[in-house]
């Protein structure tokens, strides 16, 4: 079985060397990028299994790199390394589709454990071969793609998983906690409003395709559901 390929985007050589040593010892193949743009360029030809990236890169913001990587590979697992541990940065990272944070200073073995957790999550959400249709929604799990009225939606990883959860059980009401447990089960420092924020962005993207329909229902004091429209 091939070793999982991890891309490490980190400009601090000491941190990079320590992580590479630990990850290789744990059975991962690691490719190091000291800048973000070379990683973005290589993503045109190759998809790693996991990306570990620093927020503070010298040539591109880690958040912007995350966005662009997910545009090319929507289901790509991403783990941020950051010294900026305030709530806003963490929430912003999760909103753009990153899976988790590790705050500096950190244990290299903790990073390795988080990477394994992300790989398990990918396996848990592994796609069946069929396309699922619910109303005017079409879910193509192998491609990590959802279309509405035949138009593919441009979704971050968490937006995809959230909408997928709702459309696989139309009319079912999910509480915020249930959605966090399903979609953000392995993420660290997830906040109540994370679900609300993602619902808001999903609604905006759906309105851009069909402004006359609002398929995501809010049930006050209960949660959210998806109508089969």
PDB file of C-alpha atoms in Angstrom:
ATOM      1  CA  UNK A   1       0.000   0.000   0.000  1.00  0.00           C
ATOM      2  CA  UNK A   2       1.474   3.409  -0.969  1.00  0.00           C
ATOM      3  CA  UNK A   3       2.328   5.808   1.823  1.00  0.00           C
ATOM      4  CA  UNK A   4      -0.011   8.811   2.169  1.00  0.00           C
ATOM      5  CA  UNK A   5       1.454  11.906   0.505  1.00  0.00           C
ATOM      6  CA  UNK A   6       1.611  14.988   2.732  1.00  0.00           C
ATOM      7  CA  UNK A   7       2.484  18.407   1.386  1.00  0.00           C
ATOM      8  CA  UNK A   8       4.087  20.626   4.023  1.00  0.00           C
ATOM      9  CA  UNK A   9       3.993  24.342   3.176  1.00  0.00           C
ATOM     10  CA  UNK A  10       6.224  25.929   5.819  1.00  0.00           C
ATOM     11  CA  UNK A  11       8.962  28.553   5.475  1.00  0.00           C
ATOM     12  CA  UNK A  12      10.603  28.025   8.893  1.00  0.00           C
ATOM     13  CA  UNK A  13      13.248  25.395   8.230  1.00  0.00           C
ATOM     14  CA  UNK A  14      13.552  24.240  11.847  1.00  0.00           C
ATOM     15  CA  UNK A  15       9.829  23.533  12.130  1.00  0.00           C
ATOM     16  CA  UNK A  16       9.813  21.899   8.700  1.00  0.00           C
ATOM     17  CA  UNK A  17      12.725  19.582   9.520  1.00  0.00           C
ATOM     18  CA  UNK A  18      11.115  18.443  12.781  1.00  0.00           C
ATOM     19  CA  UNK A  19       7.758  17.760  11.138  1.00  0.00           C
ATOM     20  CA  UNK A  20       9.294  15.949   8.176  1.00  0.00           C
ATOM     21  CA  UNK A  21      11.278  13.682  10.491  1.00  0.00           C
ATOM     22  CA  UNK A  22       8.225  12.807  12.606  1.00  0.00           C
ATOM     23  CA  UNK A  23       5.830  12.358   9.685  1.00  0.00           C
ATOM     24  CA  UNK A  24       8.255  10.131   7.793  1.00  0.00           C
ATOM     25  CA  UNK A  25       8.803   8.110  10.954  1.00  0.00           C
ATOM     26  CA  UNK A  26       5.009   7.681  11.163  1.00  0.00           C
ATOM     27  CA  UNK A  27       4.829   6.313   7.625  1.00  0.00           C
ATOM     28  CA  UNK A  28       4.024   9.397   5.528  1.00  0.00           C
ATOM     29  CA  UNK A  29       5.722  10.615   2.372  1.00  0.00           C
ATOM     30  CA  UNK A  30       6.401  14.337   2.782  1.00  0.00           C
ATOM     31  CA  UNK A  31       7.073  16.991   0.158  1.00  0.00           C
ATOM     32  CA  UNK A  32       8.205  20.372   1.479  1.00  0.00           C
ATOM     33  CA  UNK A  33       7.356  23.754  -0.033  1.00  0.00           C
ATOM     34  CA  UNK A  34       9.035  26.790   1.540  1.00  0.00           C
ATOM     35  CA  UNK A  35       6.633  29.056  -0.382  1.00  0.00           C
ATOM     36  CA  UNK A  36       2.949  28.801  -1.185  1.00  0.00           C
ATOM     37  CA  UNK A  37       2.952  29.595  -4.902  1.00  0.00           C
ATOM     38  CA  UNK A  38       5.077  26.582  -5.937  1.00  0.00           C
ATOM     39  CA  UNK A  39       2.624  24.329  -4.083  1.00  0.00           C
ATOM     40  CA  UNK A  40      -0.263  25.992  -5.904  1.00  0.00           C
ATOM     41  CA  UNK A  41       1.462  25.457  -9.239  1.00  0.00           C
ATOM     42  CA  UNK A  42       2.125  21.789  -8.524  1.00  0.00           C
ATOM     43  CA  UNK A  43      -1.524  21.327  -7.538  1.00  0.00           C
ATOM     44  CA  UNK A  44      -2.338  21.748 -11.233  1.00  0.00           C
ATOM     45  CA  UNK A  45      -0.747  18.359 -11.906  1.00  0.00           C
ATOM     46  CA  UNK A  46      -0.937  16.489  -8.600  1.00  0.00           C
ATOM     47  CA  UNK A  47      -3.262  16.017  -5.632  1.00  0.00           C
ATOM     48  CA  UNK A  48      -1.705  15.142  -2.252  1.00  0.00           C
ATOM     49  CA  UNK A  49      -3.579  13.219   0.422  1.00  0.00           C
ATOM     50  CA  UNK A  50      -3.231  16.008   3.014  1.00  0.00           C
ATOM     51  CA  UNK A  51      -1.808  19.538   3.043  1.00  0.00           C
ATOM     52  CA  UNK A  52      -0.238  21.098   6.140  1.00  0.00           C
ATOM     53  CA  UNK A  53       0.222  24.834   5.653  1.00  0.00           C
ATOM     54  CA  UNK A  54       1.419  27.780   7.684  1.00  0.00           C
ATOM     55  CA  UNK A  55      -0.858  30.811   7.926  1.00  0.00           C
ATOM     56  CA  UNK A  56       2.074  33.225   7.632  1.00  0.00           C
ATOM     57  CA  UNK A  57       3.840  32.468   4.354  1.00  0.00           C
ATOM     58  CA  UNK A  58       6.214  34.960   2.690  1.00  0.00           C
ATOM     59  CA  UNK A  59       4.609  34.982  -0.772  1.00  0.00           C
ATOM     60  CA  UNK A  60       0.884  34.340  -0.253  1.00  0.00           C
ATOM     61  CA  UNK A  61      -1.533  34.299   2.678  1.00  0.00           C
ATOM     62  CA  UNK A  62      -2.163  30.824   4.018  1.00  0.00           C
ATOM     63  CA  UNK A  63      -5.898  31.566   3.860  1.00  0.00           C
ATOM     64  CA  UNK A  64      -5.680  32.540   0.182  1.00  0.00           C
ATOM     65  CA  UNK A  65      -3.578  29.468  -0.575  1.00  0.00           C
ATOM     66  CA  UNK A  66      -6.218  27.342   1.137  1.00  0.00           C
ATOM     67  CA  UNK A  67      -8.977  28.881  -0.998  1.00  0.00           C
ATOM     68  CA  UNK A  68      -7.117  28.322  -4.246  1.00  0.00           C
ATOM     69  CA  UNK A  69      -6.120  24.750  -3.408  1.00  0.00           C
ATOM     70  CA  UNK A  70      -9.741  23.912  -2.612  1.00  0.00           C
ATOM     71  CA  UNK A  71     -10.871  25.435  -5.905  1.00  0.00           C
ATOM     72  CA  UNK A  72      -8.717  22.848  -7.657  1.00  0.00           C
ATOM     73  CA  UNK A  73      -9.309  19.957  -5.253  1.00  0.00           C
ATOM     74  CA  UNK A  74     -12.592  20.572  -3.346  1.00  0.00           C
ATOM     75  CA  UNK A  75     -12.301  17.587  -0.982  1.00  0.00           C
ATOM     76  CA  UNK A  76      -8.618  18.106  -0.148  1.00  0.00           C
ATOM     77  CA  UNK A  77      -7.943  17.811   3.629  1.00  0.00           C
ATOM     78  CA  UNK A  78      -6.047  20.834   4.994  1.00  0.00           C
ATOM     79  CA  UNK A  79      -4.424  21.475   8.362  1.00  0.00           C
ATOM     80  CA  UNK A  80      -3.277  24.973   9.351  1.00  0.00           C
ATOM     81  CA  UNK A  81      -0.209  25.747  11.451  1.00  0.00           C
ATOM     82  CA  UNK A  82      -0.522  29.129  13.127  1.00  0.00           C
ATOM     83  CA  UNK A  83       0.851  31.292  15.892  1.00  0.00           C
ATOM     84  CA  UNK A  84      -2.325  33.422  15.684  1.00  0.00           C
ATOM     85  CA  UNK A  85      -4.697  31.522  17.917  1.00  0.00           C
ATOM     86  CA  UNK A  86      -7.513  34.028  18.441  1.00  0.00           C
ATOM     87  CA  UNK A  87     -11.055  32.927  17.687  1.00  0.00           C
ATOM     88  CA  UNK A  88     -11.479  35.056  14.559  1.00  0.00           C
ATOM     89  CA  UNK A  89      -8.549  33.455  12.751  1.00  0.00           C
ATOM     90  CA  UNK A  90      -9.671  29.976  13.717  1.00  0.00           C
ATOM     91  CA  UNK A  91     -13.240  30.569  12.568  1.00  0.00           C
ATOM     92  CA  UNK A  92     -12.074  32.194   9.341  1.00  0.00           C
ATOM     93  CA  UNK A  93      -9.912  29.196   8.584  1.00  0.00           C
ATOM     94  CA  UNK A  94     -12.774  26.769   9.098  1.00  0.00           C
ATOM     95  CA  UNK A  95     -15.127  28.891   6.995  1.00  0.00           C
ATOM     96  CA  UNK A  96     -12.867  28.764   3.953  1.00  0.00           C
ATOM     97  CA  UNK A  97     -12.720  25.006   4.143  1.00  0.00           C
ATOM     98  CA  UNK A  98      -9.668  24.092   6.204  1.00  0.00           C
ATOM     99  CA  UNK A  99     -10.228  21.094   8.430  1.00  0.00           C
ATOM    100  CA  UNK A 100      -8.251  21.903  11.550  1.00  0.00           C
ATOM    101  CA  UNK A 101      -5.681  24.105  13.304  1.00  0.00           C
ATOM    102  CA  UNK A 102      -2.597  23.362  15.327  1.00  0.00           C
ATOM    103  CA  UNK A 103      -1.310  26.381  17.252  1.00  0.00           C
ATOM    104  CA  UNK A 104       2.412  26.997  17.644  1.00  0.00           C
ATOM    105  CA  UNK A 105       4.248  25.798  19.626  1.00  0.00           C
ATOM    106  CA  UNK A 106       3.028  22.265  19.029  1.00  0.00           C
ATOM    107  CA  UNK A 107       4.116  18.670  19.377  1.00  0.00           C
ATOM    108  CA  UNK A 108       5.109  17.079  16.046  1.00  0.00           C
ATOM    109  CA  UNK A 109       3.352  13.896  17.149  1.00  0.00           C
ATOM    110  CA  UNK A 110       0.160  15.890  17.675  1.00  0.00           C
ATOM    111  CA  UNK A 111       0.392  17.092  14.071  1.00  0.00           C
ATOM    112  CA  UNK A 112       0.909  13.519  12.906  1.00  0.00           C
ATOM    113  CA  UNK A 113      -2.130  12.391  14.904  1.00  0.00           C
ATOM    114  CA  UNK A 114      -4.252  15.168  13.389  1.00  0.00           C
ATOM    115  CA  UNK A 115      -3.166  14.126   9.892  1.00  0.00           C
ATOM    116  CA  UNK A 116      -4.264  10.558  10.573  1.00  0.00           C
ATOM    117  CA  UNK A 117      -7.602  11.872  11.849  1.00  0.00           C
ATOM    118  CA  UNK A 118      -8.115  13.822   8.620  1.00  0.00           C
ATOM    119  CA  UNK A 119      -7.351  10.743   6.540  1.00  0.00           C
ATOM    120  CA  UNK A 120      -9.866   8.726   8.555  1.00  0.00           C
ATOM    121  CA  UNK A 121     -12.469  11.414   7.931  1.00  0.00           C
ATOM    122  CA  UNK A 122     -11.855  11.245   4.184  1.00  0.00           C
ATOM    123  CA  UNK A 123     -12.353   7.496   4.320  1.00  0.00           C
ATOM    124  CA  UNK A 124     -15.552   7.914   6.369  1.00  0.00           C
ATOM    125  CA  UNK A 125     -16.969  10.239   3.729  1.00  0.00           C
ATOM    126  CA  UNK A 126     -15.750   8.035   0.884  1.00  0.00           C
ATOM    127  CA  UNK A 127     -18.157   8.210  -1.981  1.00  0.00           C
ATOM    128  CA  UNK A 128     -20.299   5.508  -3.489  1.00  0.00           C
ATOM    129  CA  UNK A 129     -20.100   5.219  -7.255  1.00  0.00           C
ATOM    130  CA  UNK A 130     -23.637   6.434  -7.926  1.00  0.00           C
ATOM    131  CA  UNK A 131     -24.987   9.946  -8.299  1.00  0.00           C
ATOM    132  CA  UNK A 132     -27.701  10.838  -5.772  1.00  0.00           C
ATOM    133  CA  UNK A 133     -30.603  13.065  -6.865  1.00  0.00           C
ATOM    134  CA  UNK A 134     -32.863  14.877  -4.407  1.00  0.00           C
ATOM    135  CA  UNK A 135     -35.348  17.234  -6.028  1.00  0.00           C
ATOM    136  CA  UNK A 136     -33.292  19.533  -8.244  1.00  0.00           C
ATOM    137  CA  UNK A 137     -30.085  18.659  -6.380  1.00  0.00           C
ATOM    138  CA  UNK A 138     -27.556  16.235  -7.818  1.00  0.00           C
ATOM    139  CA  UNK A 139     -24.812  14.874  -5.564  1.00  0.00           C
ATOM    140  CA  UNK A 140     -21.700  13.420  -7.182  1.00  0.00           C
ATOM    141  CA  UNK A 141     -19.635  12.218  -4.248  1.00  0.00           C
ATOM    142  CA  UNK A 142     -16.624  10.872  -6.177  1.00  0.00           C
ATOM    143  CA  UNK A 143     -16.145  14.365  -7.623  1.00  0.00           C
ATOM    144  CA  UNK A 144     -17.082  16.100  -4.332  1.00  0.00           C
ATOM    145  CA  UNK A 145     -19.596  18.078  -6.363  1.00  0.00           C
ATOM    146  CA  UNK A 146     -23.204  19.168  -5.852  1.00  0.00           C
ATOM    147  CA  UNK A 147     -25.269  20.729  -8.630  1.00  0.00           C
ATOM    148  CA  UNK A 148     -28.567  22.580  -8.316  1.00  0.00           C
ATOM    149  CA  UNK A 149     -30.815  22.941 -11.355  1.00  0.00           C
ATOM    150  CA  UNK A 150     -27.920  21.456 -13.332  1.00  0.00           C
ATOM    151  CA  UNK A 151     -25.444  24.134 -12.253  1.00  0.00           C
ATOM    152  CA  UNK A 152     -22.436  22.952 -10.206  1.00  0.00           C
ATOM    153  CA  UNK A 153     -21.989  24.791  -6.912  1.00  0.00           C
ATOM    154  CA  UNK A 154     -18.557  26.112  -5.970  1.00  0.00           C
ATOM    155  CA  UNK A 155     -18.310  24.855  -2.386  1.00  0.00           C
ATOM    156  CA  UNK A 156     -15.660  24.722   0.292  1.00  0.00           C
ATOM    157  CA  UNK A 157     -15.049  21.366   1.939  1.00  0.00           C
ATOM    158  CA  UNK A 158     -17.329  22.084   4.898  1.00  0.00           C
ATOM    159  CA  UNK A 159     -20.050  23.618   2.735  1.00  0.00           C
ATOM    160  CA  UNK A 160     -20.022  20.448   0.650  1.00  0.00           C
ATOM    161  CA  UNK A 161     -20.231  18.155   3.681  1.00  0.00           C
ATOM    162  CA  UNK A 162     -22.968  20.262   5.278  1.00  0.00           C
ATOM    163  CA  UNK A 163     -25.151  20.392   2.165  1.00  0.00           C
ATOM    164  CA  UNK A 164     -24.495  16.710   1.513  1.00  0.00           C
ATOM    165  CA  UNK A 165     -25.702  15.839   5.018  1.00  0.00           C
ATOM    166  CA  UNK A 166     -28.911  17.818   4.548  1.00  0.00           C
ATOM    167  CA  UNK A 167     -29.752  16.533   1.075  1.00  0.00           C
ATOM    168  CA  UNK A 168     -29.172  12.875   1.955  1.00  0.00           C
ATOM    169  CA  UNK A 169     -32.016  13.185   4.496  1.00  0.00           C
ATOM    170  CA  UNK A 170     -34.474  15.694   2.988  1.00  0.00           C
ATOM    171  CA  UNK A 171     -37.064  17.166   5.357  1.00  0.00           C
ATOM    172  CA  UNK A 172     -35.168  15.880   8.402  1.00  0.00           C
ATOM    173  CA  UNK A 173     -34.498  18.607  10.969  1.00  0.00           C
ATOM    174  CA  UNK A 174     -30.901  18.642  12.228  1.00  0.00           C
ATOM    175  CA  UNK A 175     -29.937  20.640  15.297  1.00  0.00           C
ATOM    176  CA  UNK A 176     -26.776  22.741  15.184  1.00  0.00           C
ATOM    177  CA  UNK A 177     -25.088  20.285  17.525  1.00  0.00           C
ATOM    178  CA  UNK A 178     -26.005  17.324  15.317  1.00  0.00           C
ATOM    179  CA  UNK A 179     -24.567  19.071  12.266  1.00  0.00           C
ATOM    180  CA  UNK A 180     -21.378  19.953  14.133  1.00  0.00           C
ATOM    181  CA  UNK A 181     -21.035  16.352  15.314  1.00  0.00           C
ATOM    182  CA  UNK A 182     -21.469  15.017  11.764  1.00  0.00           C
ATOM    183  CA  UNK A 183     -19.644  17.588   9.650  1.00  0.00           C
ATOM    184  CA  UNK A 184     -17.078  18.997  12.082  1.00  0.00           C
ATOM    185  CA  UNK A 185     -16.642  15.816  14.139  1.00  0.00           C
ATOM    186  CA  UNK A 186     -12.834  16.009  14.260  1.00  0.00           C
ATOM    187  CA  UNK A 187     -12.291  19.766  14.050  1.00  0.00           C
ATOM    188  CA  UNK A 188     -10.893  21.677  16.989  1.00  0.00           C
ATOM    189  CA  UNK A 189     -12.454  24.837  18.474  1.00  0.00           C
ATOM    190  CA  UNK A 190     -15.666  24.780  16.446  1.00  0.00           C
ATOM    191  CA  UNK A 191     -18.199  27.391  17.504  1.00  0.00           C
ATOM    192  CA  UNK A 192     -21.991  27.410  17.515  1.00  0.00           C
ATOM    193  CA  UNK A 193     -22.165  30.111  14.883  1.00  0.00           C
ATOM    194  CA  UNK A 194     -19.962  28.103  12.513  1.00  0.00           C
ATOM    195  CA  UNK A 195     -23.059  26.213  11.331  1.00  0.00           C
ATOM    196  CA  UNK A 196     -25.068  29.427  10.926  1.00  0.00           C
ATOM    197  CA  UNK A 197     -22.261  31.052   8.943  1.00  0.00           C
ATOM    198  CA  UNK A 198     -22.005  28.111   6.556  1.00  0.00           C
ATOM    199  CA  UNK A 199     -25.786  27.973   6.115  1.00  0.00           C
ATOM    200  CA  UNK A 200     -25.723  31.676   5.233  1.00  0.00           C
ATOM    201  CA  UNK A 201     -23.060  31.201   2.548  1.00  0.00           C
ATOM    202  CA  UNK A 202     -24.843  28.141   1.152  1.00  0.00           C
ATOM    203  CA  UNK A 203     -28.082  30.102   0.839  1.00  0.00           C
ATOM    204  CA  UNK A 204     -26.270  32.892  -0.999  1.00  0.00           C
ATOM    205  CA  UNK A 205     -24.778  30.431  -3.482  1.00  0.00           C
ATOM    206  CA  UNK A 206     -28.150  28.766  -4.054  1.00  0.00           C
ATOM    207  CA  UNK A 207     -29.846  32.154  -4.565  1.00  0.00           C
ATOM    208  CA  UNK A 208     -27.278  33.021  -7.215  1.00  0.00           C
ATOM    209  CA  UNK A 209     -28.598  30.073  -9.260  1.00  0.00           C
ATOM    210  CA  UNK A 210     -32.313  30.364  -8.469  1.00  0.00           C
ATOM    211  CA  UNK A 211     -33.372  33.434  -6.462  1.00  0.00           C
ATOM    212  CA  UNK A 212     -36.997  32.269  -6.327  1.00  0.00           C
ATOM    213  CA  UNK A 213     -36.395  29.160  -4.222  1.00  0.00           C
ATOM    214  CA  UNK A 214     -34.926  28.770  -0.734  1.00  0.00           C
ATOM    215  CA  UNK A 215     -34.452  25.048  -0.101  1.00  0.00           C
ATOM    216  CA  UNK A 216     -32.794  25.324   3.329  1.00  0.00           C
ATOM    217  CA  UNK A 217     -35.367  25.826   6.071  1.00  0.00           C
ATOM    218  CA  UNK A 218     -34.676  27.320   9.494  1.00  0.00           C
ATOM    219  CA  UNK A 219     -36.643  25.761  12.368  1.00  0.00           C
ATOM    220  CA  UNK A 220     -36.403  28.219  15.250  1.00  0.00           C
ATOM    221  CA  UNK A 221     -35.032  26.635  18.377  1.00  0.00           C
ATOM    222  CA  UNK A 222     -34.551  23.341  16.525  1.00  0.00           C
ATOM    223  CA  UNK A 223     -32.155  23.638  13.595  1.00  0.00           C
ATOM    224  CA  UNK A 224     -32.170  23.252   9.809  1.00  0.00           C
ATOM    225  CA  UNK A 225     -33.643  21.007   7.136  1.00  0.00           C
ATOM    226  CA  UNK A 226     -33.588  20.747   3.349  1.00  0.00           C
ATOM    227  CA  UNK A 227     -36.739  20.807   1.236  1.00  0.00           C
ATOM    228  CA  UNK A 228     -36.863  18.516  -1.797  1.00  0.00           C
ATOM    229  CA  UNK A 229     -37.150  21.279  -4.411  1.00  0.00           C
TER     230      UNK A 229
END
